[in-house]
Coordinates of C-alpha atoms in Angstrom, one line a residue:
M727 CA 28.2 30.2 -3.4
R728 CA 26.7 28.2 -6.3
G729 CA 29.1 25.4 -5.5
V730 CA 28.1 25.4 -1.9
H731 CA 24.4 25.4 -2.9
S732 CA 25.0 22.5 -5.2
L733 CA 26.9 20.6 -2.5
S734 CA 24.1 21.2 0.0
K735 CA 21.6 19.9 -2.6
L736 CA 23.7 16.8 -3.2
V737 CA 23.9 16.1 0.5
K738 CA 20.2 16.6 0.9
N739 CA 19.5 14.3 -2.0
I740 CA 21.8 11.6 -0.6
F741 CA 20.1 11.9 2.8
A742 CA 16.6 11.8 1.2
A743 CA 17.6 8.8 -0.9
W744 CA 19.1 6.9 2.1
L745 CA 16.1 7.7 4.2
A746 CA 13.6 6.5 1.5
C747 CA 15.5 3.4 0.6
S748 CA 16.1 2.5 4.2
F749 CA 12.4 2.9 5.0
I750 CA 11.3 0.9 1.9
F751 CA 13.9 -1.8 2.4
A752 CA 13.1 -2.1 6.1
I753 CA 9.5 -2.7 5.2
M754 CA 10.4 -5.1 2.4
A755 CA 12.8 -7.0 4.7
A756 CA 10.2 -7.2 7.5
L757 CA 7.6 -8.5 5.1
A758 CA 10.1 -11.0 3.5
Y759 CA 11.2 -12.1 7.0
V760 CA 7.6 -12.7 8.1
H761 CA 6.8 -14.5 4.8
Q762 CA 9.9 -16.7 5.0
K763 CA 9.2 -17.5 8.6
E764 CA 5.6 -18.5 7.9
T765 CA 6.8 -20.5 5.0
A766 CA 9.3 -22.3 7.2
K767 CA 6.5 -23.0 9.7
S768 CA 4.3 -24.4 6.9
N769 CA 7.2 -26.5 5.7
L770 CA 7.7 -27.9 9.2
I771 CA 4.0 -28.8 9.5
A772 CA 4.2 -30.4 6.1
V773 CA 7.3 -32.5 7.2
S774 CA 5.4 -33.5 10.3
N775 CA 2.3 -34.5 8.3
R776 CA 4.5 -36.5 5.9
I777 CA 6.1 -38.4 8.8
V778 CA 2.7 -39.1 10.4
A779 CA 1.4 -40.3 7.1
D780 CA 4.4 -42.6 6.6
I781 CA 4.1 -44.1 10.1
D782 CA 0.4 -44.3 10.1
K783 CA 0.3 -46.0 6.8
E784 CA 2.5 -48.9 8.2
F785 CA 0.5 -48.9 11.5
A786 CA -2.8 -49.2 9.5
V787 CA -1.4 -52.2 7.6
V788 CA -0.5 -53.8 10.9
D789 CA -3.9 -53.0 12.4
D790 CA -5.6 -54.5 9.4
T791 CA -3.4 -57.6 9.8
L792 CA -4.4 -58.0 13.5
K793 CA -8.0 -57.5 12.8
H794 CA -7.9 -60.5 10.4
A795 CA -5.8 -62.6 12.7
V796 CA -8.9 -63.9 14.7
N797 CA -8.4 -67.4 13.2
L798 CA -4.7 -67.8 14.1
S799 CA -4.4 -71.0 16.1
P800 CA -2.5 -70.8 19.4
N801 CA -1.4 -74.4 18.7
C802 CA 0.7 -73.1 15.7
D803 CA -0.8 -75.4 13.1
N804 CA 0.8 -75.4 9.7
A805 CA -1.9 -73.1 8.2
S806 CA -1.5 -70.5 11.0
L807 CA 2.3 -70.7 10.7
Q808 CA 2.3 -70.3 7.0
Y809 CA -0.1 -67.4 7.2
M810 CA 2.1 -65.5 9.7
R811 CA 5.2 -66.1 7.7
R812 CA 3.6 -64.8 4.5
L813 CA 2.6 -61.6 6.4
V814 CA 6.1 -61.1 7.7
F815 CA 7.6 -61.6 4.2
A816 CA 5.1 -59.3 2.6
N817 CA 5.6 -56.5 5.1
P818 CA 9.2 -55.5 5.8
G819 CA 8.1 -53.4 8.7
M820 CA 7.0 -56.5 10.6
S821 CA 9.8 -58.7 12.1
E822 CA 7.6 -61.1 14.0
I823 CA 4.0 -62.0 14.7
G824 CA 3.0 -63.7 17.9
V825 CA 0.0 -65.1 19.8
I826 CA -0.2 -64.7 23.6
N827 CA -2.6 -66.8 25.7
P828 CA -4.9 -65.3 28.4
N829 CA -2.3 -66.2 31.0
G830 CA 0.3 -63.8 29.4
E831 CA 2.4 -66.5 27.7
L832 CA 3.7 -66.3 24.2
V833 CA 2.7 -69.7 22.8
C834 CA 3.3 -69.2 19.1
N835 CA 5.1 -66.9 16.7
S836 CA 6.1 -66.7 13.1
F837 CA 9.2 -68.9 13.9
G838 CA 7.0 -71.7 15.2
K839 CA 5.4 -73.1 18.4
L840 CA 7.1 -72.2 21.6
N841 CA 7.7 -75.1 24.0
P842 CA 7.8 -74.2 26.8
P843 CA 5.8 -70.9 26.3
V844 CA 7.6 -67.6 27.1
A845 CA 6.1 -65.6 29.9
T846 CA 5.2 -62.0 28.9
T847 CA 2.4 -59.7 30.1
M848 CA -1.2 -60.6 30.3
P849 CA -3.4 -59.3 27.5
I850 CA -5.3 -56.1 28.2
K851 CA -9.0 -56.7 28.1
Q852 CA -9.9 -53.7 25.9
P853 CA -10.6 -53.3 22.2
G854 CA -8.6 -51.4 19.6
L855 CA -5.0 -51.2 18.6
R856 CA -2.4 -50.5 21.3
Y857 CA 1.4 -50.4 21.7
Y858 CA 4.0 -51.3 24.2
G859 CA 7.8 -51.3 24.1
P860 CA 10.4 -50.9 22.9
I861 CA 11.5 -54.3 24.0
I862 CA 14.4 -56.7 23.3
T863 CA 13.1 -59.8 21.5
D864 CA 14.3 -63.2 22.5
Y865 CA 14.6 -64.4 18.9
L866 CA 15.9 -61.4 17.1
E867 CA 17.8 -59.9 20.1
L868 CA 17.0 -56.5 18.7
P869 CA 14.9 -53.7 20.1
A870 CA 11.4 -53.7 18.7
F871 CA 8.1 -51.9 19.0
V872 CA 5.0 -53.9 19.7
L873 CA 1.5 -53.3 18.3
A874 CA -1.2 -55.6 19.7
R875 CA -4.9 -56.4 19.7
T876 CA -6.9 -58.6 22.1
R877 CA -9.2 -61.1 20.5
A878 CA -12.7 -61.9 21.7
D879 CA -11.4 -65.2 23.0
G880 CA -8.9 -63.5 25.4
Y881 CA -5.9 -64.2 23.3
E882 CA -3.6 -61.4 22.1
V883 CA -2.1 -61.1 18.6
N884 CA 0.8 -58.8 18.3
V885 CA 3.3 -57.6 15.8
L886 CA 7.0 -56.7 16.5
M887 CA 8.3 -53.8 14.4
P888 CA 12.0 -53.2 14.3
D889 CA 13.2 -50.2 16.3
H890 CA 15.5 -49.0 13.5
W891 CA 12.5 -48.6 11.1
L892 CA 10.9 -46.0 13.4
K893 CA 14.2 -44.3 14.0
T894 CA 14.7 -44.0 10.3
A895 CA 11.3 -42.5 9.9
L896 CA 12.2 -40.0 12.6
D897 CA 15.7 -39.3 11.2
I898 CA 16.3 -35.6 12.0
S899 CA 18.7 -35.1 9.2
S900 CA 16.1 -36.1 6.7
H901 CA 13.6 -33.4 7.8
H902 CA 15.3 -30.0 7.4
N903 CA 17.4 -30.2 10.6
T904 CA 14.6 -30.0 13.0
D905 CA 15.5 -29.6 16.7
F906 CA 13.9 -32.8 17.6
V907 CA 11.3 -35.3 16.2
A908 CA 9.6 -37.5 18.8
L909 CA 7.0 -40.2 18.9
V910 CA 5.5 -39.8 22.3
D911 CA 2.9 -41.4 24.5
N912 CA -0.2 -39.2 24.0
R913 CA -1.2 -39.6 27.7
T914 CA 2.0 -38.6 29.4
G915 CA 4.2 -37.0 26.7
V916 CA 7.0 -39.4 27.4
P917 CA 9.0 -40.1 24.2
V918 CA 8.9 -43.6 23.0
F919 CA 11.2 -43.0 20.0
L920 CA 13.3 -39.8 19.7
N921 CA 15.7 -38.1 17.4
G922 CA 17.2 -34.9 18.9
D923 CA 17.0 -33.3 22.4
Y924 CA 13.5 -33.6 23.7
S925 CA 11.9 -30.8 25.7
L926 CA 8.4 -29.4 26.5
P927 CA 7.0 -25.9 26.6
L928 CA 7.0 -24.0 29.9
G929 CA 3.8 -23.3 31.6
R930 CA 1.7 -25.4 29.3
S931 CA 0.5 -29.0 29.3
L932 CA 0.5 -30.5 25.8
F933 CA -0.8 -34.0 26.7
P934 CA -3.1 -35.7 26.3
Q935 CA -3.7 -34.3 22.8
A936 CA -6.8 -35.0 20.8
N937 CA -6.1 -32.8 17.7
S938 CA -3.2 -31.5 15.8
T939 CA -1.8 -28.4 17.6
V940 CA 0.7 -25.6 16.9
V941 CA 2.9 -24.5 19.7
E942 CA 5.2 -21.4 19.7
S943 CA 6.7 -20.6 23.1
R944 CA 9.7 -21.0 25.3
F945 CA 10.6 -24.6 26.1
D946 CA 12.2 -26.0 29.2
D947 CA 15.7 -26.0 27.5
G948 CA 15.5 -22.2 27.5
Q949 CA 14.9 -21.9 23.7
V950 CA 11.9 -20.4 21.9
K951 CA 10.6 -23.1 19.6
F952 CA 8.0 -23.7 17.0
A953 CA 6.4 -27.1 17.4
Y954 CA 3.7 -29.1 15.8
V955 CA 1.9 -32.0 17.6
S956 CA -0.1 -34.5 15.7
P957 CA -1.8 -37.7 17.1
L958 CA -1.5 -40.8 14.9
P959 CA -5.0 -41.5 13.3
S960 CA -4.7 -45.3 13.6
L961 CA -3.0 -45.2 17.1
T962 CA -4.3 -42.3 19.1
Q963 CA -2.2 -43.5 22.1
M964 CA 0.7 -41.9 20.3
S965 CA 1.5 -38.4 18.9
L966 CA 4.3 -37.1 16.8
I967 CA 5.9 -33.8 17.9
V968 CA 8.3 -32.0 15.6
A969 CA 10.0 -28.9 16.9
K970 CA 12.6 -26.4 15.7
N971 CA 14.3 -23.4 17.4
D972 CA 12.6 -20.2 16.4
A973 CA 15.9 -18.6 15.6
E974 CA 16.7 -21.4 13.1
L975 CA 13.4 -21.3 11.2
I976 CA 15.1 -19.0 8.7
A977 CA 18.6 -19.7 7.4
I978 CA 20.0 -16.4 6.1
S979 CA 22.9 -17.1 3.7
W980 CA 25.7 -14.6 3.1
I981 CA 24.9 -14.6 -0.6
W982 CA 21.3 -13.5 0.1
V983 CA 22.6 -10.7 2.5
L984 CA 25.2 -9.6 0.0
S985 CA 22.6 -9.5 -2.8
L986 CA 20.2 -7.4 -0.6
V987 CA 23.0 -5.0 0.3
L988 CA 24.0 -4.6 -3.4
V989 CA 20.4 -3.9 -4.4
Y990 CA 20.0 -1.5 -1.5
L991 CA 23.2 0.4 -2.5
V992 CA 22.2 0.5 -6.2
S993 CA 18.7 1.8 -5.2
C994 CA 20.2 4.5 -3.1
V995 CA 22.6 5.6 -5.8
G996 CA 19.8 5.5 -8.4
L997 CA 17.4 7.5 -6.3
T998 CA 20.1 10.1 -5.6
L999 CA 20.8 10.4 -9.3
L1000 CA 17.1 10.8 -10.0
L1001 CA 16.7 13.5 -7.4
N1002 CA 19.8 15.3 -8.7
S1003 CA 18.3 15.1 -12.2
Y1004 CA 15.0 16.5 -10.9
D1005 CA 16.8 19.3 -9.2
K1006 CA 18.8 20.1 -12.3
R1007 CA 15.6 20.1 -14.3
Q1008 CA 14.0 22.4 -11.8
L1009 CA 17.0 24.7 -11.9
S1010 CA 16.9 24.6 -15.6
N1011 CA 13.2 25.6 -15.8
K1012 CA 13.7 28.3 -13.3
A1013 CA 16.7 29.6 -15.2
Q1014 CA 14.7 29.6 -18.4
I1015 CA 11.9 31.6 -16.9
I1016 CA 14.4 34.1 -15.4
K1017 CA 16.1 34.4 -18.7
A1018 CA 12.7 34.9 -20.4
L1019 CA 11.9 37.7 -18.0
N1020 CA 15.3 39.3 -18.7
N1021 CA 14.8 39.0 -22.4
S1022 CA 11.2 40.3 -22.3
E1023 CA 9.9 37.1 -23.8
L1024 CA 6.9 37.1 -21.4
F1025 CA 4.1 39.5 -22.5
N1026 CA 0.6 40.4 -21.5
V1027 CA -2.6 39.7 -23.4
Y1028 CA -5.9 41.3 -22.4
Q1029 CA -9.3 39.5 -22.3
P1030 CA -11.9 42.3 -22.7
L1031 CA -14.8 42.7 -20.3
V1032 CA -17.9 43.8 -22.2
D1033 CA -20.9 45.6 -20.8
V1034 CA -23.7 44.3 -23.1
S1035 CA -26.1 47.0 -22.0
R1036 CA -23.9 49.6 -23.7
G1037 CA -21.8 47.4 -26.0
D1038 CA -18.6 48.9 -24.6
I1039 CA -15.4 47.3 -23.4
V1040 CA -15.3 48.4 -19.8
G1041 CA -12.1 46.5 -18.7
V1042 CA -9.7 43.7 -19.2
E1043 CA -8.4 40.6 -17.4
V1044 CA -4.6 40.6 -17.7
L1045 CA -3.3 37.2 -18.9
I1046 CA 0.3 36.1 -19.6
R1047 CA 2.0 34.5 -22.6
W1048 CA 5.5 33.3 -23.3
R1049 CA 7.0 34.0 -26.7
H1050 CA 9.4 31.1 -26.6
P1051 CA 12.4 31.5 -29.0
I1052 CA 12.1 27.8 -30.1
E1053 CA 8.5 26.6 -29.4
G1054 CA 6.7 29.8 -30.3
V1055 CA 3.9 31.4 -28.2
L1056 CA 3.1 29.3 -25.1
G1057 CA 0.0 29.6 -23.0
P1058 CA 0.2 29.7 -19.2
A1059 CA -0.6 26.0 -18.8
Y1060 CA 2.9 25.3 -20.2
F1061 CA 4.9 27.2 -17.6
I1062 CA 2.7 28.6 -14.8
P1063 CA 2.3 25.3 -12.8
E1064 CA 6.1 24.9 -12.9
A1065 CA 6.6 28.5 -11.9
E1066 CA 4.3 28.0 -8.9
R1067 CA 6.4 25.1 -7.8
D1068 CA 9.8 26.7 -8.1
G1069 CA 8.7 30.2 -6.8
T1070 CA 9.3 32.2 -10.0
I1071 CA 5.5 32.9 -10.2
L1072 CA 6.3 35.9 -7.9
D1073 CA 8.7 37.4 -10.4
I1074 CA 6.4 36.7 -13.3
S1075 CA 3.4 38.2 -11.6
I1076 CA 5.3 41.4 -10.6
A1077 CA 6.6 41.7 -14.1
Q1078 CA 3.0 41.3 -15.4
V1079 CA 1.7 44.1 -13.2
E1080 CA 4.5 46.4 -14.1
Q1081 CA 4.1 45.7 -17.8
A1082 CA 0.3 46.3 -17.6
M1083 CA 0.9 49.5 -15.7
A1084 CA 3.3 50.7 -18.5
E1085 CA 1.0 49.6 -21.3
L1086 CA -2.4 50.6 -20.0
A1087 CA -1.5 53.8 -18.1
D1088 CA -2.6 56.2 -20.9
L1089 CA -5.8 54.2 -21.5
A1090 CA -6.7 54.2 -17.8
Q1091 CA -6.0 57.9 -17.5
S1092 CA -8.4 58.6 -20.4
Q1093 CA -11.0 56.2 -19.0
P1094 CA -10.7 56.2 -15.1
D1095 CA -13.4 53.5 -14.8
F1096 CA -11.6 51.1 -17.0
K1097 CA -11.2 47.9 -15.0
V1098 CA -7.8 46.1 -15.0
S1099 CA -8.0 42.7 -13.4
F1100 CA -5.2 40.4 -12.2
N1101 CA -5.3 36.8 -11.1
V1102 CA -3.6 36.2 -7.8
N1103 CA -3.1 33.3 -5.4
G1104 CA -2.3 32.9 -1.8
L1105 CA 1.5 33.0 -2.4
L1106 CA 1.3 36.3 -4.1
L1107 CA -0.9 37.9 -1.5
S1108 CA 1.5 36.7 1.2
S1109 CA 4.4 38.5 -0.5
K1110 CA 5.1 42.1 0.5
R1111 CA 6.9 42.7 -2.8
Y1112 CA 3.8 41.9 -4.8
I1113 CA 1.5 43.9 -2.5
D1114 CA 3.8 46.9 -2.9
T1115 CA 3.7 46.4 -6.7
L1116 CA -0.1 46.4 -6.7
L1117 CA -0.3 49.5 -4.5
A1118 CA 2.2 51.3 -6.8
A1119 CA 0.2 50.3 -9.9
K1120 CA -2.9 51.8 -8.3
M1121 CA -1.5 55.2 -9.0
A1122 CA -1.4 54.5 -12.8
L1123 CA -4.4 52.2 -13.0
P1124 CA -7.2 53.7 -10.8
C1125 CA -9.6 50.7 -11.2
I1126 CA -7.6 47.6 -10.3
T1127 CA -9.3 44.2 -9.4
V1128 CA -7.6 41.2 -7.9
E1129 CA -9.3 37.8 -8.6
L1130 CA -8.7 35.1 -6.1
T1131 CA -10.2 31.5 -6.3
E1132 CA -11.9 29.9 -3.3
R1133 CA -9.3 27.1 -3.3
D1134 CA -6.5 29.6 -2.7
M1135 CA -8.3 31.2 0.2
L1136 CA -8.9 27.9 1.9
T1137 CA -5.1 27.7 2.6
Q1138 CA -4.4 31.3 3.7
G1139 CA -4.8 32.0 7.4
Q1140 CA -3.9 35.8 7.0
I1141 CA -6.0 36.4 3.9
K1142 CA -8.5 38.6 5.6
T1143 CA -5.8 41.1 6.8
V1144 CA -4.3 41.4 3.3
L1145 CA -7.6 41.8 1.6
N1146 CA -8.6 44.5 4.0
E1147 CA -5.4 46.4 3.2
L1148 CA -6.1 46.2 -0.5
K1149 CA -9.7 47.3 0.1
R1150 CA -8.5 50.4 2.0
A1151 CA -6.3 51.2 -1.0
G1152 CA -9.3 51.2 -3.3
I1153 CA -8.5 47.8 -5.0
E1154 CA -11.6 45.8 -5.9
I1155 CA -11.7 42.2 -4.6
A1156 CA -13.2 39.4 -6.7
I1157 CA -13.7 35.7 -6.3
D1158 CA -12.9 33.9 -9.5
D1159 CA -14.7 30.7 -10.5
F1160 CA -17.3 31.3 -7.8
G1161 CA -19.3 28.3 -6.9
T1162 CA -16.6 25.7 -7.7
G1163 CA -15.1 25.8 -4.2
Y1164 CA -16.4 24.7 -0.8
S1165 CA -17.1 27.7 1.4
G1166 CA -18.4 30.5 -0.9
L1167 CA -21.1 31.8 1.4
Q1168 CA -18.7 31.8 4.4
Y1169 CA -16.2 34.0 2.4
L1170 CA -18.9 36.4 1.3
Q1171 CA -19.8 37.0 4.9
S1172 CA -16.3 37.2 6.4
L1173 CA -14.2 38.8 3.7
P1174 CA -14.4 42.1 1.9
I1175 CA -15.6 40.7 -1.4
D1176 CA -16.9 43.2 -4.1
L1177 CA -17.4 41.0 -7.1
L1178 CA -18.2 37.5 -8.1
K1179 CA -17.1 35.9 -11.4
I1180 CA -19.5 33.2 -12.5
D1181 CA -17.5 30.1 -13.5
Q1182 CA -17.8 29.2 -17.2
S1183 CA -19.1 25.7 -16.3
F1184 CA -22.2 27.3 -15.0
V1185 CA -22.5 29.6 -18.0
A1186 CA -22.2 26.5 -20.3
S1187 CA -25.1 24.9 -18.5
I1188 CA -27.5 27.6 -19.7
G1189 CA -30.3 26.0 -21.8
L1190 CA -29.2 22.5 -20.7
D1191 CA -30.8 20.2 -18.1
T1192 CA -27.7 19.7 -15.9
L1193 CA -26.8 19.9 -12.2
Q1194 CA -25.1 23.3 -12.8
S1195 CA -28.3 25.0 -14.1
P1196 CA -30.1 25.5 -10.7
V1197 CA -26.7 26.5 -9.1
L1198 CA -26.3 29.4 -11.6
S1199 CA -29.7 30.7 -10.8
A1200 CA -29.0 30.4 -7.1
V1201 CA -25.7 32.3 -7.5
I1202 CA -27.3 35.2 -9.3
D1203 CA -30.1 35.4 -6.7
M1204 CA -27.6 35.3 -3.8
A1205 CA -25.4 38.0 -5.4
E1206 CA -28.4 40.3 -5.9
K1207 CA -29.5 39.9 -2.2
L1208 CA -26.0 40.5 -1.0
D1209 CA -25.5 43.4 -3.3
K1210 CA -22.4 41.9 -5.0
K1211 CA -21.5 42.7 -8.6
L1212 CA -21.3 39.8 -11.1
I1213 CA -19.2 39.0 -14.2
A1214 CA -20.0 36.0 -16.4
E1215 CA -17.0 34.1 -17.8
G1216 CA -16.9 31.9 -20.8
V1217 CA -19.8 33.4 -22.7
E1218 CA -19.8 31.7 -26.1
T1219 CA -23.3 31.8 -27.5
M1220 CA -26.1 34.4 -28.0
A1221 CA -28.5 32.2 -26.0
Q1222 CA -26.1 32.4 -23.0
A1223 CA -25.7 36.2 -23.4
E1224 CA -29.4 36.8 -23.6
Y1225 CA -30.2 34.7 -20.5
L1226 CA -27.5 36.4 -18.5
R1227 CA -28.6 39.9 -19.6
H1228 CA -32.2 39.0 -18.8
R1229 CA -31.1 37.9 -15.3
G1230 CA -29.3 41.3 -14.8
V1231 CA -25.8 40.0 -15.5
T1232 CA -24.6 42.6 -18.0
V1233 CA -20.8 42.3 -17.8
H1234 CA -19.6 39.4 -19.9
Q1235 CA -16.3 37.9 -20.8
G1236 CA -15.9 35.3 -23.5
W1237 CA -15.2 34.3 -27.1
L1238 CA -18.6 35.5 -28.2
Y1239 CA -17.2 39.0 -28.0
H1240 CA -13.4 38.8 -28.1
R1241 CA -10.5 36.4 -27.5
A1242 CA -7.5 37.6 -25.5
L1243 CA -5.9 40.5 -27.4
T1244 CA -2.4 41.8 -27.6
L1245 CA -2.0 45.5 -26.6
E1246 CA -2.1 46.5 -30.2
G1247 CA -5.3 44.5 -30.8
L1248 CA -6.9 45.9 -27.7
L1249 CA -6.1 49.5 -28.7
S1250 CA -7.2 48.9 -32.3
T1251 CA -10.5 47.4 -31.1
L1252 CA -11.2 50.3 -28.7
A1253 CA -10.3 52.8 -31.4
E1254 CA -12.8 51.1 -33.8
K1255 CA -15.6 51.2 -31.3
N1256 CA -14.9 54.9 -30.5
K1257 CA -15.0 55.6 -34.2
K1258 CA -18.4 53.9 -34.6
R1259 CA -19.8 55.7 -31.6
A1260 CA -18.6 59.0 -33.0
A1261 CA -20.2 58.2 -36.4

């Protein structure tokens, strides 16, 4: 059976580790995917801005050249010809500079005067930089892109830029394998220069475009794309559009996937081992406590309850200690929290009641009013074994009290039924640490409470100007009005004892009178008090 239990624990831990790691890695993978995708989009925008900056820089140089070409002579005098040739030589992006007369005839270029003139298109009578082309030049016999300005005298000055220069700037292989890079007419969206397979988004008109814009939608080639459109600052007639298929924004390499899988598997294995280690530790602690019970290492100590009006010990609160074979005597803080987690608190508490019944039976028979108080929690009160043990102990210990904190009662739906059963059996019900919970008055009205134990934090506030001071007074007044008995915990000074006695709280518990005593110490103390009383 133990092997089957261990196997089931292992399977449970493997499943828990798999579930936890899968959940965490799924979140991490989703966050990493979103982060990488946003980074890829930012990179694409950066690439676009870099292309725009490169092209615009060259266009700005051309525009500045055209602005200063107002003095170029259409007669191609030597000064004008030398000026044009110097500009072409200084700017590799320019292949030719020409002058067109108002009739649309090219009359002069950087190669010399044209005779006869070459018929072209008439200059447009509007200010600013403009483009047309690509065209095939007569002199270079190469495709070129034309930037032009019309002068105030009606003549047009233009610059031919080689087509290959723009295609190099838009080279798709130089910009992270984008789906396409296009220099388009900003009015129509028609590509002037293009690298890649051009397409436009469905159901949306991009052009004309005045500002830089991000587009993420399905395009007319059926693919979902992320695109960035940016007008050229120096030539707003044109825009650059860079696009990439959404599915290709992130390139997942097999090395990255393999690394992630390995980390995932290592995490699952590590978490499984950790859970197994925790289970073994739990089993070890549980086994130690069970062994301690079997070896009678757990023993009771008794905190006396003193009636200061008579100076007598009228009862005890039963506490637990562990005489550990290696670490010596341990207080409850060292093992009770662990026992509450692994369930051995039930065995400990039943053993505590049975031991108290055996040790205090003679004392209780000689003093029937001698109060014996046990601390209980919701788990104990929901256990039939523990309730039966208490009821059996009532035969040997006539005056039993169970102390329950407000926090325990908050979590117990059937607490009222259990307390009524104990009440009918003659067991006194007390609220321990009263005033530190949240619903004290509600419990006093709805549950069969006989006694309130004033928490030591309120007792410690006596004589001090703290927030607890008025609460202590209110608790005492309320108990008096509701006819509830009071016991003060943690009494350590005479000033505290006198204040409580003056307020009618006569049963005290604390180091001012006695620390928790072993059975021998309790019997010895009682015998000494009886001897003094007899004398």
